[in-house]
Amino acid sequence: MPKFTEYQVNELVAARKFAARVLENTLRPEKGKTPTEKAIKFAIRRNDSRNVDLVLVLSGRIKTKRLTGVASIHKPGVALLWHGKRIRGVDWKIRHEVIENGVVTGFIKGWHEHLWTDKDEDRYIVPVNPKMKNEDLQAVIQWCVTKWNIEQIEEQFELEGLWQT
Amino acid sequence: MADLIQSVISDYLAEYKDSIDSEPVDERNIMLSFPLHYSGNHRVEVTITQVADDRFVISDMARTIDELKDAGHAVTANLRKRITAISKVSGLRIVDDYLVLDCNRKDLAKSLQRFIEAAKTIGDAYLVYSVKPPKEENLINAVREVLNRKKVLYRESQAVRGKIENHKINFFVPPNGTPGLALAVLPNPTKQLAEAWGFKVGDIKDTNPKVSVGLVYDPERAGKASTDIITTVADLAVPSDRMKALESGLEEKGLVKAG
């Protein structure tokens, strides 16, 4: 696996990118099947090198199966994976420690964004900014693609007949 | 002394209590976040549901198995079977990816502690393995340290010519008028690998009579058969928990002066 730096990651996140194709989609399960989660993955490429496969994947998923009579809060998680490593991510936890240079410096409750750093890799987190208005998978993906400069997600959803209007 | 014990325990419990976080759900359900972390640095978070007056269900909201998925583990039938076995030891069940434990009010606190420990154990059993540095690298570092300390001139990652084929080794001490050493590190010495080295040692020595062959192996992972083969065929067989044996072996083979 190639090693990359925080600088390279920030440069890649800042670059304009687009969703080239859908790699996996279980948002609409087959009839008679009740999967434990719904997931969608997109291959992401840079606008300035549209034919180059960066091994960059935007992945979103949410748990769907619940235990009868037991409440549990399932909120979507979305991640931008470069060569399988999470360089950006958004998820929700009751509480999550903030790690800076390997040391716990505080904590965040609820929605937070994982940012890749040289020292802490994907363990460094910040509160989501702007705040998450809606908490369904589509809204969280929308939040992420706006923040991470990824275009044409809507088109891919439309191609798959999934975009809810 | 008793005062000190009391004060340490009460400070610890106060700190622990402060670091437990909660999220109300409804009058029968609460969610708690404990200061116990999976290797991915996520906390162990559980729901506690009062299903009857004296009956509670503790669940992990499927987070433990999710952690494994997030870390890239394919949750196969085999992995599920193993997780089920680990869960059973602590009295937990697995229902649709959820770890579940039923208990009554009297046992709630004890059960909660048992549950979070089991969840962390299951997560770590797989996550730690996937993120820990490769054992081979650790062993190589340990050997390198000994060779450097003993001022042995060596080359790393070499291929040594054999009569039948070339053999990759980790360290090579060329026999420039002095005895030589070809040393390989075996972090996972399976019987098959040990047998292969049985052949390799002979093949190397056929072409290089002045070269001794050393094998450093992990004794925790080596079965009896592997250990027997390695100790029989190698001129210098060193279990990684006894690196002193490498130093004395180097002296015996005349690669370094004694003392």
CSV table of C-alpha atoms in Angstrom, one decimal:
chain,number,residue,atom,x,y,z
A,1,MET,CA,0.0,0.0,0.0
A,2,PRO,CA,1.5,3.4,-0.9
A,3,LYS,CA,2.2,5.7,2.0
A,4,PHE,CA,0.8,9.2,1.7
A,5,THR,CA,1.1,12.3,3.8
A,6,GLU,CA,-1.3,14.8,5.3
A,7,TYR,CA,-0.3,17.3,2.6
A,8,GLN,CA,-1.1,14.9,-0.2
A,9,VAL,CA,-4.5,14.0,1.5
A,10,ASN,CA,-5.4,17.7,1.9
A,11,GLU,CA,-4.5,18.4,-1.7
A,12,LEU,CA,-6.6,15.5,-2.9
A,13,VAL,CA,-9.6,16.5,-0.8
A,14,ALA,CA,-9.4,20.1,-2.0
A,15,ALA,CA,-9.2,19.1,-5.6
A,16,ARG,CA,-12.4,18.9,-7.6
A,17,LYS,CA,-13.5,15.4,-8.0
A,18,PHE,CA,-16.4,13.4,-9.4
A,19,ALA,CA,-18.2,10.1,-8.8
A,20,ALA,CA,-17.1,8.0,-11.8
A,21,ARG,CA,-19.3,5.0,-11.1
A,22,VAL,CA,-21.2,3.0,-8.4
A,23,LEU,CA,-19.1,0.1,-7.1
A,24,GLU,CA,-21.6,-1.4,-4.7
A,25,ASN,CA,-25.2,-0.7,-4.0
A,26,THR,CA,-27.4,-2.5,-1.5
A,27,LEU,CA,-29.8,0.4,-0.9
A,28,ARG,CA,-32.6,-1.5,-2.6
A,29,PRO,CA,-32.3,-5.1,-1.4
A,30,GLU,CA,-33.5,-8.0,-3.5
A,31,LYS,CA,-37.0,-9.2,-2.8
A,32,GLY,CA,-37.3,-11.5,0.1
A,33,LYS,CA,-33.9,-10.5,1.5
A,34,THR,CA,-33.4,-8.4,4.6
A,35,PRO,CA,-29.8,-7.3,4.8
A,36,THR,CA,-28.5,-6.0,8.1
A,37,GLU,CA,-27.3,-2.8,6.5
A,38,LYS,CA,-27.7,-0.6,3.5
A,39,ALA,CA,-24.5,0.5,1.7
A,40,ILE,CA,-23.4,2.4,-1.3
A,41,LYS,CA,-19.9,2.9,-2.7
A,42,PHE,CA,-18.7,5.2,-5.4
A,43,ALA,CA,-15.3,5.3,-7.3
A,44,ILE,CA,-14.1,8.8,-7.1
A,45,ARG,CA,-11.7,10.5,-9.6
A,46,ARG,CA,-10.2,13.9,-10.1
A,47,ASN,CA,-11.7,16.2,-12.7
A,48,ASP,CA,-8.2,17.1,-14.0
A,49,SER,CA,-7.4,13.4,-14.7
A,50,ARG,CA,-10.6,11.7,-15.4
A,51,ASN,CA,-9.2,8.5,-16.7
A,52,VAL,CA,-6.9,7.8,-13.8
A,53,ASP,CA,-8.1,5.3,-11.2
A,54,LEU,CA,-7.0,6.8,-7.8
A,55,VAL,CA,-8.3,3.8,-5.8
A,56,LEU,CA,-10.4,6.5,-4.0
A,57,VAL,CA,-13.8,5.3,-2.8
A,58,LEU,CA,-16.7,7.1,-1.1
A,59,SER,CA,-18.5,4.7,1.1
A,60,GLY,CA,-21.8,5.3,2.9
A,61,ARG,CA,-23.7,2.8,5.0
A,62,ILE,CA,-26.4,2.5,7.7
A,63,LYS,CA,-27.5,-0.4,9.8
A,64,THR,CA,-31.1,-1.3,9.1
A,65,LYS,CA,-31.8,-4.5,11.0
A,66,ARG,CA,-33.0,-3.8,14.6
A,67,LEU,CA,-33.6,-6.1,17.5
A,68,THR,CA,-37.3,-6.3,18.4
A,69,GLY,CA,-38.1,-4.4,21.5
A,70,VAL,CA,-34.6,-3.0,21.9
A,71,ALA,CA,-34.0,0.6,21.0
A,72,SER,CA,-30.7,1.5,19.3
A,73,ILE,CA,-29.6,4.6,17.5
A,74,HIS,CA,-28.3,3.8,14.1
A,75,LYS,CA,-27.0,6.8,12.1
A,76,PRO,CA,-25.2,6.7,8.8
A,77,GLY,CA,-21.5,6.7,8.5
A,78,VAL,CA,-19.7,8.0,5.4
A,79,ALA,CA,-16.0,7.6,4.6
A,80,LEU,CA,-13.6,8.6,1.9
A,81,LEU,CA,-11.1,5.8,1.5
A,82,TRP,CA,-7.8,6.1,-0.4
A,83,HIS,CA,-6.1,2.8,-1.0
A,84,GLY,CA,-8.4,1.4,1.8
A,85,LYS,CA,-7.4,4.0,4.4
A,86,ARG,CA,-10.0,6.4,5.7
A,87,ILE,CA,-8.7,9.9,4.8
A,88,ARG,CA,-12.0,11.6,5.7
A,89,GLY,CA,-15.0,10.3,7.5
A,90,VAL,CA,-18.2,11.4,9.2
A,91,ASP,CA,-20.0,9.4,11.8
A,92,TRP,CA,-22.0,9.7,15.0
A,93,LYS,CA,-21.1,8.3,18.4
A,94,ILE,CA,-22.4,9.1,21.9
A,95,ARG,CA,-18.9,10.2,22.7
A,96,HIS,CA,-15.6,10.1,20.9
A,97,GLU,CA,-12.2,11.1,22.2
A,98,VAL,CA,-10.2,13.7,20.3
A,99,ILE,CA,-6.6,12.4,19.7
A,100,GLU,CA,-3.9,14.9,18.9
A,101,ASN,CA,-0.3,13.6,18.6
A,102,GLY,CA,-1.4,10.4,20.2
A,103,VAL,CA,-2.8,12.1,23.3
A,104,VAL,CA,-6.4,12.5,24.2
A,105,THR,CA,-7.1,16.2,24.3
A,106,GLY,CA,-10.9,16.3,24.7
A,107,PHE,CA,-14.0,14.7,23.4
A,108,ILE,CA,-16.9,15.3,21.0
A,109,LYS,CA,-20.4,14.1,21.4
A,110,GLY,CA,-22.5,13.2,18.4
A,111,TRP,CA,-21.5,14.0,14.8
A,112,HIS,CA,-17.8,14.4,14.1
A,113,GLU,CA,-15.5,14.4,11.1
A,114,HIS,CA,-12.3,12.3,10.9
A,115,LEU,CA,-9.4,14.1,9.3
A,116,TRP,CA,-6.2,12.4,8.2
A,117,THR,CA,-3.0,13.7,9.9
A,118,ASP,CA,0.5,12.4,9.7
A,119,LYS,CA,0.7,11.7,13.4
A,120,ASP,CA,-2.7,10.3,14.2
A,121,GLU,CA,-3.9,9.1,10.7
A,122,ASP,CA,-7.7,9.0,10.8
A,123,ARG,CA,-8.0,9.2,14.6
A,124,TYR,CA,-8.0,13.0,14.7
A,125,ILE,CA,-11.6,14.3,14.8
A,126,VAL,CA,-13.3,17.7,14.7
A,127,PRO,CA,-17.0,18.5,15.2
A,128,VAL,CA,-18.9,18.6,12.0
A,129,ASN,CA,-19.1,22.1,10.5
A,130,PRO,CA,-21.7,23.0,9.2
A,131,LYS,CA,-24.0,21.1,11.5
A,132,MET,CA,-25.7,18.1,10.2
A,133,LYS,CA,-29.3,19.2,9.4
A,134,ASN,CA,-30.7,15.8,8.3
A,135,GLU,CA,-29.5,12.4,9.4
A,136,ASP,CA,-30.6,10.1,6.7
A,137,LEU,CA,-27.9,8.4,4.5
A,138,GLN,CA,-28.6,10.6,1.5
A,139,ALA,CA,-28.3,13.8,3.5
A,140,VAL,CA,-25.1,12.7,5.1
A,141,ILE,CA,-23.6,11.7,1.8
A,142,GLN,CA,-24.7,15.1,0.4
A,143,TRP,CA,-23.0,16.8,3.4
A,144,CYS,CA,-19.8,14.9,2.7
A,145,VAL,CA,-19.6,15.5,-1.1
A,146,THR,CA,-20.1,19.2,-0.6
A,147,LYS,CA,-17.3,19.4,2.0
A,148,TRP,CA,-14.9,17.1,0.1
A,149,ASN,CA,-15.4,18.6,-3.3
A,150,ILE,CA,-17.0,15.6,-5.0
A,151,GLU,CA,-19.5,16.2,-7.9
A,152,GLN,CA,-21.9,14.1,-9.9
A,153,ILE,CA,-23.1,12.1,-7.0
A,154,GLU,CA,-26.7,13.1,-7.8
A,155,GLU,CA,-26.2,11.9,-11.4
A,156,GLN,CA,-24.9,8.5,-10.1
A,157,PHE,CA,-27.9,8.2,-7.8
A,158,GLU,CA,-30.2,9.1,-10.7
A,159,LEU,CA,-28.6,6.5,-12.9
A,160,GLU,CA,-29.3,3.9,-10.2
A,161,GLY,CA,-32.8,5.3,-9.7
A,162,LEU,CA,-32.1,6.0,-6.0
A,163,TRP,CA,-32.2,9.8,-5.6
A,164,GLN,CA,-35.2,10.7,-3.6
A,165,THR,CA,-36.8,13.9,-4.7
B,1,MET,CA,-2.1,2.6,53.9
B,2,ALA,CA,-5.8,1.9,54.0
B,3,ASP,CA,-6.5,5.6,53.5
B,4,LEU,CA,-4.3,5.7,50.5
B,5,ILE,CA,-6.1,2.6,49.0
B,6,GLN,CA,-9.5,4.2,49.7
B,7,SER,CA,-8.5,7.5,48.2
B,8,VAL,CA,-7.0,6.0,45.0
B,9,ILE,CA,-10.0,3.8,44.5
B,10,SER,CA,-12.5,6.6,45.0
B,11,ASP,CA,-10.5,9.0,42.7
B,12,TYR,CA,-10.4,6.2,40.1
B,13,LEU,CA,-14.2,5.5,40.4
B,14,ALA,CA,-15.0,9.3,40.2
B,15,GLU,CA,-12.9,9.7,37.1
B,16,TYR,CA,-14.4,6.5,35.6
B,17,LYS,CA,-17.9,7.7,36.3
B,18,ASP,CA,-17.2,11.1,34.7
B,19,SER,CA,-16.0,9.5,31.6
B,20,ILE,CA,-19.2,7.4,31.1
B,21,ASP,CA,-21.5,9.2,28.8
B,22,SER,CA,-25.2,8.6,28.1
B,23,GLU,CA,-27.9,9.3,25.6
B,24,PRO,CA,-31.5,9.0,26.7
B,25,VAL,CA,-33.8,7.2,24.3
B,26,ASP,CA,-37.1,6.7,26.0
B,27,GLU,CA,-38.3,5.6,29.5
B,28,ARG,CA,-37.4,2.0,28.9
B,29,ASN,CA,-34.1,2.5,27.0
B,30,ILE,CA,-30.8,4.2,27.7
B,31,MET,CA,-27.6,4.3,25.8
B,32,LEU,CA,-24.2,4.4,27.6
B,33,SER,CA,-20.8,5.1,26.3
B,34,PHE,CA,-17.9,3.5,28.4
B,35,PRO,CA,-14.3,4.6,28.6
B,36,LEU,CA,-13.2,1.3,27.0
B,37,HIS,CA,-12.0,1.5,23.5
B,38,TYR,CA,-11.7,-0.8,20.5
B,39,SER,CA,-8.4,-0.6,18.8
B,40,GLY,CA,-10.0,1.7,16.2
B,41,ASN,CA,-10.4,4.1,19.1
B,42,HIS,CA,-14.1,3.9,19.2
B,43,ARG,CA,-15.7,3.5,22.6
B,44,VAL,CA,-17.7,0.6,23.7
B,45,GLU,CA,-21.3,1.9,23.5
B,46,VAL,CA,-24.3,-0.2,24.6
B,47,THR,CA,-28.1,0.1,25.1
B,48,ILE,CA,-29.8,-1.1,28.2
B,49,THR,CA,-33.5,-2.0,27.7
B,50,GLN,CA,-35.9,-2.7,30.5
B,51,VAL,CA,-38.1,-5.4,28.9
B,52,ALA,CA,-40.1,-6.2,32.1
B,53,ASP,CA,-40.0,-5.0,35.7
B,54,ASP,CA,-37.1,-7.3,36.7
B,55,ARG,CA,-35.7,-8.1,33.2
B,56,PHE,CA,-33.1,-6.2,31.2
B,57,VAL,CA,-31.5,-6.7,27.8
B,58,ILE,CA,-28.0,-5.3,27.2
B,59,SER,CA,-27.0,-4.9,23.5
B,60,ASP,CA,-24.1,-3.3,21.7
B,61,MET,CA,-26.2,-2.0,18.8
B,62,ALA,CA,-24.2,-4.2,16.5
B,63,ARG,CA,-21.2,-1.9,17.0
B,64,THR,CA,-18.6,-4.6,17.7
B,65,ILE,CA,-19.2,-6.5,14.5
B,66,ASP,CA,-19.4,-3.1,12.7
B,67,GLU,CA,-15.9,-2.2,14.0
B,68,LEU,CA,-14.6,-5.4,12.4
B,69,LYS,CA,-16.3,-4.5,9.1
B,70,ASP,CA,-14.9,-1.0,9.3
B,71,ALA,CA,-11.4,-2.4,9.8
B,72,GLY,CA,-11.9,-4.4,6.6
B,73,HIS,CA,-12.6,-7.8,8.1
B,74,ALA,CA,-15.0,-9.9,6.0
B,75,VAL,CA,-17.5,-11.2,8.6
B,76,THR,CA,-17.7,-14.7,7.3
B,77,ALA,CA,-19.6,-17.7,8.7
B,78,ASN,CA,-16.3,-18.9,10.2
B,79,LEU,CA,-15.5,-15.6,11.9
B,80,ARG,CA,-19.1,-15.4,13.2
B,81,LYS,CA,-18.7,-18.9,14.6
B,82,ARG,CA,-15.5,-17.9,16.4
B,83,ILE,CA,-17.1,-14.7,17.8
B,84,THR,CA,-20.1,-16.7,19.0
B,85,ALA,CA,-17.7,-19.0,20.8
B,86,ILE,CA,-15.9,-16.1,22.5
B,87,SER,CA,-19.3,-14.6,23.4
B,88,LYS,CA,-20.6,-17.8,24.9
B,89,VAL,CA,-17.8,-17.8,27.5
B,90,SER,CA,-19.2,-14.6,28.9
B,91,GLY,CA,-22.8,-15.7,28.5
B,92,LEU,CA,-23.5,-13.4,25.6
B,93,ARG,CA,-25.6,-14.3,22.5
B,94,ILE,CA,-25.4,-13.0,18.9
B,95,VAL,CA,-28.6,-12.0,17.2
B,96,ASP,CA,-28.3,-10.4,13.8
B,97,ASP,CA,-24.9,-8.9,14.4
B,98,TYR,CA,-26.0,-7.7,17.8
B,99,LEU,CA,-24.2,-8.9,21.0
B,100,VAL,CA,-27.0,-9.5,23.5
B,101,LEU,CA,-27.1,-10.3,27.2
B,102,ASP,CA,-30.2,-10.8,29.3
B,103,CYS,CA,-30.2,-10.3,33.1
B,104,ASN,CA,-32.3,-9.3,36.0
B,105,ARG,CA,-32.1,-6.1,38.1
B,106,LYS,CA,-30.0,-7.7,40.8
B,107,ASP,CA,-27.3,-8.8,38.3
B,108,LEU,CA,-27.5,-5.7,36.0
B,109,ALA,CA,-24.3,-4.0,37.2
B,110,LYS,CA,-22.3,-7.2,37.1
B,111,SER,CA,-23.7,-8.2,33.7
B,112,LEU,CA,-23.0,-4.7,32.3
B,113,GLN,CA,-19.3,-5.0,33.3
B,114,ARG,CA,-19.2,-8.6,31.8
B,115,PHE,CA,-20.8,-7.3,28.6
B,116,ILE,CA,-18.4,-4.4,27.9
B,117,GLU,CA,-15.4,-6.6,28.7
B,118,ALA,CA,-16.6,-9.3,26.3
B,119,ALA,CA,-17.4,-6.7,23.5
B,120,LYS,CA,-13.9,-5.2,23.8
B,121,THR,CA,-12.3,-8.6,23.9
B,122,ILE,CA,-14.1,-9.6,20.7
B,123,GLY,CA,-13.2,-6.4,18.9
B,124,ASP,CA,-9.6,-6.5,20.0
B,125,ALA,CA,-9.1,-10.2,19.2
B,126,TYR,CA,-9.4,-9.3,15.6
B,127,LEU,CA,-8.6,-5.6,15.4
B,128,VAL,CA,-5.3,-5.7,17.3
B,129,TYR,CA,-4.1,-8.5,15.1
B,130,SER,CA,-4.8,-6.5,12.0
B,131,VAL,CA,-3.1,-3.4,13.1
B,132,LYS,CA,-0.1,-4.6,15.1
B,133,PRO,CA,3.3,-4.3,13.3
B,134,PRO,CA,4.3,-7.5,11.5
B,135,LYS,CA,6.0,-9.9,13.8
B,136,GLU,CA,8.7,-10.5,11.2
B,137,GLU,CA,9.8,-6.9,11.4
B,138,ASN,CA,10.1,-7.2,15.2
B,139,LEU,CA,12.3,-10.3,14.9
B,140,ILE,CA,14.4,-8.8,12.2
B,141,ASN,CA,15.0,-5.7,14.4
B,142,ALA,CA,16.0,-8.0,17.3
B,143,VAL,CA,18.5,-9.9,15.2
B,144,ARG,CA,19.8,-6.7,13.6
B,145,GLU,CA,20.4,-5.3,17.1
B,146,VAL,CA,22.4,-8.4,18.2
B,147,LEU,CA,24.6,-8.4,15.0
B,148,ASN,CA,25.2,-4.6,15.3
B,149,ARG,CA,26.1,-4.9,19.0
B,150,LYS,CA,28.5,-7.8,18.2
B,151,LYS,CA,30.0,-5.7,15.3
B,152,VAL,CA,29.3,-8.4,12.7
B,153,LEU,CA,29.5,-7.3,9.1
B,154,TYR,CA,26.4,-8.4,7.3
B,155,ARG,CA,24.2,-7.8,4.3
B,156,GLU,CA,20.4,-7.8,4.6
B,157,SER,CA,17.8,-9.4,2.4
B,158,GLN,CA,20.1,-11.5,0.3
B,159,ALA,CA,19.7,-14.5,-2.0
B,160,VAL,CA,22.2,-17.3,-1.3
B,161,ARG,CA,23.1,-19.7,-4.1
B,162,GLY,CA,22.3,-23.3,-3.5
B,163,LYS,CA,23.1,-26.3,-5.6
B,164,ILE,CA,19.5,-26.6,-6.9
B,165,GLU,CA,18.2,-23.0,-6.5
B,166,ASN,CA,18.7,-19.7,-4.8
B,167,HIS,CA,17.4,-19.1,-1.3
B,168,LYS,CA,16.2,-15.8,0.2
B,169,ILE,CA,17.5,-15.1,3.6
B,170,ASN,CA,17.3,-12.1,5.9
B,171,PHE,CA,21.0,-11.7,6.9
B,172,PHE,CA,24.1,-12.9,5.2
B,173,VAL,CA,27.6,-12.8,6.7
B,174,PRO,CA,30.0,-13.5,3.8
B,175,PRO,CA,32.7,-16.1,4.4
B,176,ASN,CA,35.7,-13.9,3.6
B,177,GLY,CA,38.4,-16.2,4.9
B,178,THR,CA,36.3,-16.5,8.0
B,179,PRO,CA,33.2,-18.6,8.7
B,180,GLY,CA,30.0,-17.3,7.1
B,181,LEU,CA,26.4,-17.2,8.2
B,182,ALA,CA,23.1,-17.3,6.3
B,183,LEU,CA,20.4,-16.4,8.8
B,184,ALA,CA,16.6,-16.4,8.2
B,185,VAL,CA,13.8,-15.2,10.4
B,186,LEU,CA,10.7,-17.4,10.7
B,187,PRO,CA,7.9,-15.5,12.4
B,188,ASN,CA,5.4,-18.2,11.6
B,189,PRO,CA,7.3,-21.5,11.4
B,190,THR,CA,4.6,-23.9,10.2
B,191,LYS,CA,5.6,-27.5,9.8
B,192,GLN,CA,5.6,-27.1,6.0
B,193,LEU,CA,7.9,-24.1,6.3
B,194,ALA,CA,10.2,-26.0,8.6
B,195,GLU,CA,10.3,-28.9,6.2
B,196,ALA,CA,11.1,-26.5,3.4
B,197,TRP,CA,14.0,-25.1,5.4
B,198,GLY,CA,15.2,-28.7,6.0
B,199,PHE,CA,15.8,-28.8,2.2
B,200,LYS,CA,17.1,-25.2,2.0
B,201,VAL,CA,19.7,-25.7,4.7
B,202,GLY,CA,21.2,-28.8,2.8
B,203,ASP,CA,21.1,-27.0,-0.5
B,204,ILE,CA,22.8,-23.9,0.8
B,205,LYS,CA,25.5,-25.9,2.6
B,206,ASP,CA,26.2,-28.1,-0.5
B,207,THR,CA,27.3,-25.0,-2.4
B,208,ASN,CA,28.7,-23.0,0.5
B,209,PRO,CA,30.5,-25.4,2.9
B,210,LYS,CA,32.0,-22.5,4.9
B,211,VAL,CA,28.5,-21.0,5.6
B,212,SER,CA,26.5,-22.0,8.6
B,213,VAL,CA,22.8,-21.6,8.4
B,214,GLY,CA,20.9,-20.0,11.3
B,215,LEU,CA,17.2,-19.9,11.8
B,216,VAL,CA,15.5,-17.5,14.3
B,217,TYR,CA,11.9,-18.6,15.0
B,218,ASP,CA,9.0,-17.6,17.1
B,219,PRO,CA,8.6,-20.4,19.6
B,220,GLU,CA,5.0,-19.4,20.5
B,221,ARG,CA,3.8,-20.2,17.0
B,222,ALA,CA,6.1,-23.1,16.3
B,223,GLY,CA,4.5,-26.5,16.9
B,224,LYS,CA,6.6,-29.4,18.3
B,225,ALA,CA,7.2,-30.9,14.8
B,226,SER,CA,8.4,-27.5,13.5
B,227,THR,CA,10.7,-27.0,16.5
B,228,ASP,CA,12.2,-30.5,16.1
B,229,ILE,CA,12.9,-30.0,12.4
B,230,ILE,CA,14.4,-26.5,12.9
B,231,THR,CA,16.6,-27.5,15.8
B,232,THR,CA,17.8,-30.6,13.9
B,233,VAL,CA,18.6,-29.1,10.5
B,234,ALA,CA,19.9,-25.6,11.4
B,235,ASP,CA,23.5,-25.0,12.6
B,236,LEU,CA,22.1,-22.3,14.8
B,237,ALA,CA,18.5,-22.5,15.9
B,238,VAL,CA,17.4,-19.6,18.0
B,239,PRO,CA,14.0,-19.1,19.6
B,240,SER,CA,13.1,-15.4,19.5
B,241,ASP,CA,12.5,-15.3,23.2
B,242,ARG,CA,16.2,-16.3,23.8
B,243,MET,CA,18.2,-14.0,21.7
B,244,LYS,CA,21.1,-14.6,24.0
B,245,ALA,CA,21.4,-18.0,22.2
B,246,LEU,CA,22.2,-16.1,19.0
B,247,GLU,CA,25.1,-14.3,20.7
B,248,SER,CA,26.5,-17.5,22.1
B,249,GLY,CA,25.9,-19.2,18.8
B,250,LEU,CA,27.8,-16.5,16.9
B,251,GLU,CA,30.7,-17.1,19.3
B,252,GLU,CA,30.6,-20.8,18.9
B,253,LYS,CA,30.6,-20.6,15.1
B,254,GLY,CA,33.7,-18.3,15.3
B,255,LEU,CA,31.8,-15.3,13.9
B,256,VAL,CA,32.6,-13.1,16.9
B,257,LYS,CA,35.2,-13.4,19.6
B,258,ALA,CA,34.0,-14.7,22.9
B,259,GLY,CA,33.5,-12.2,25.8
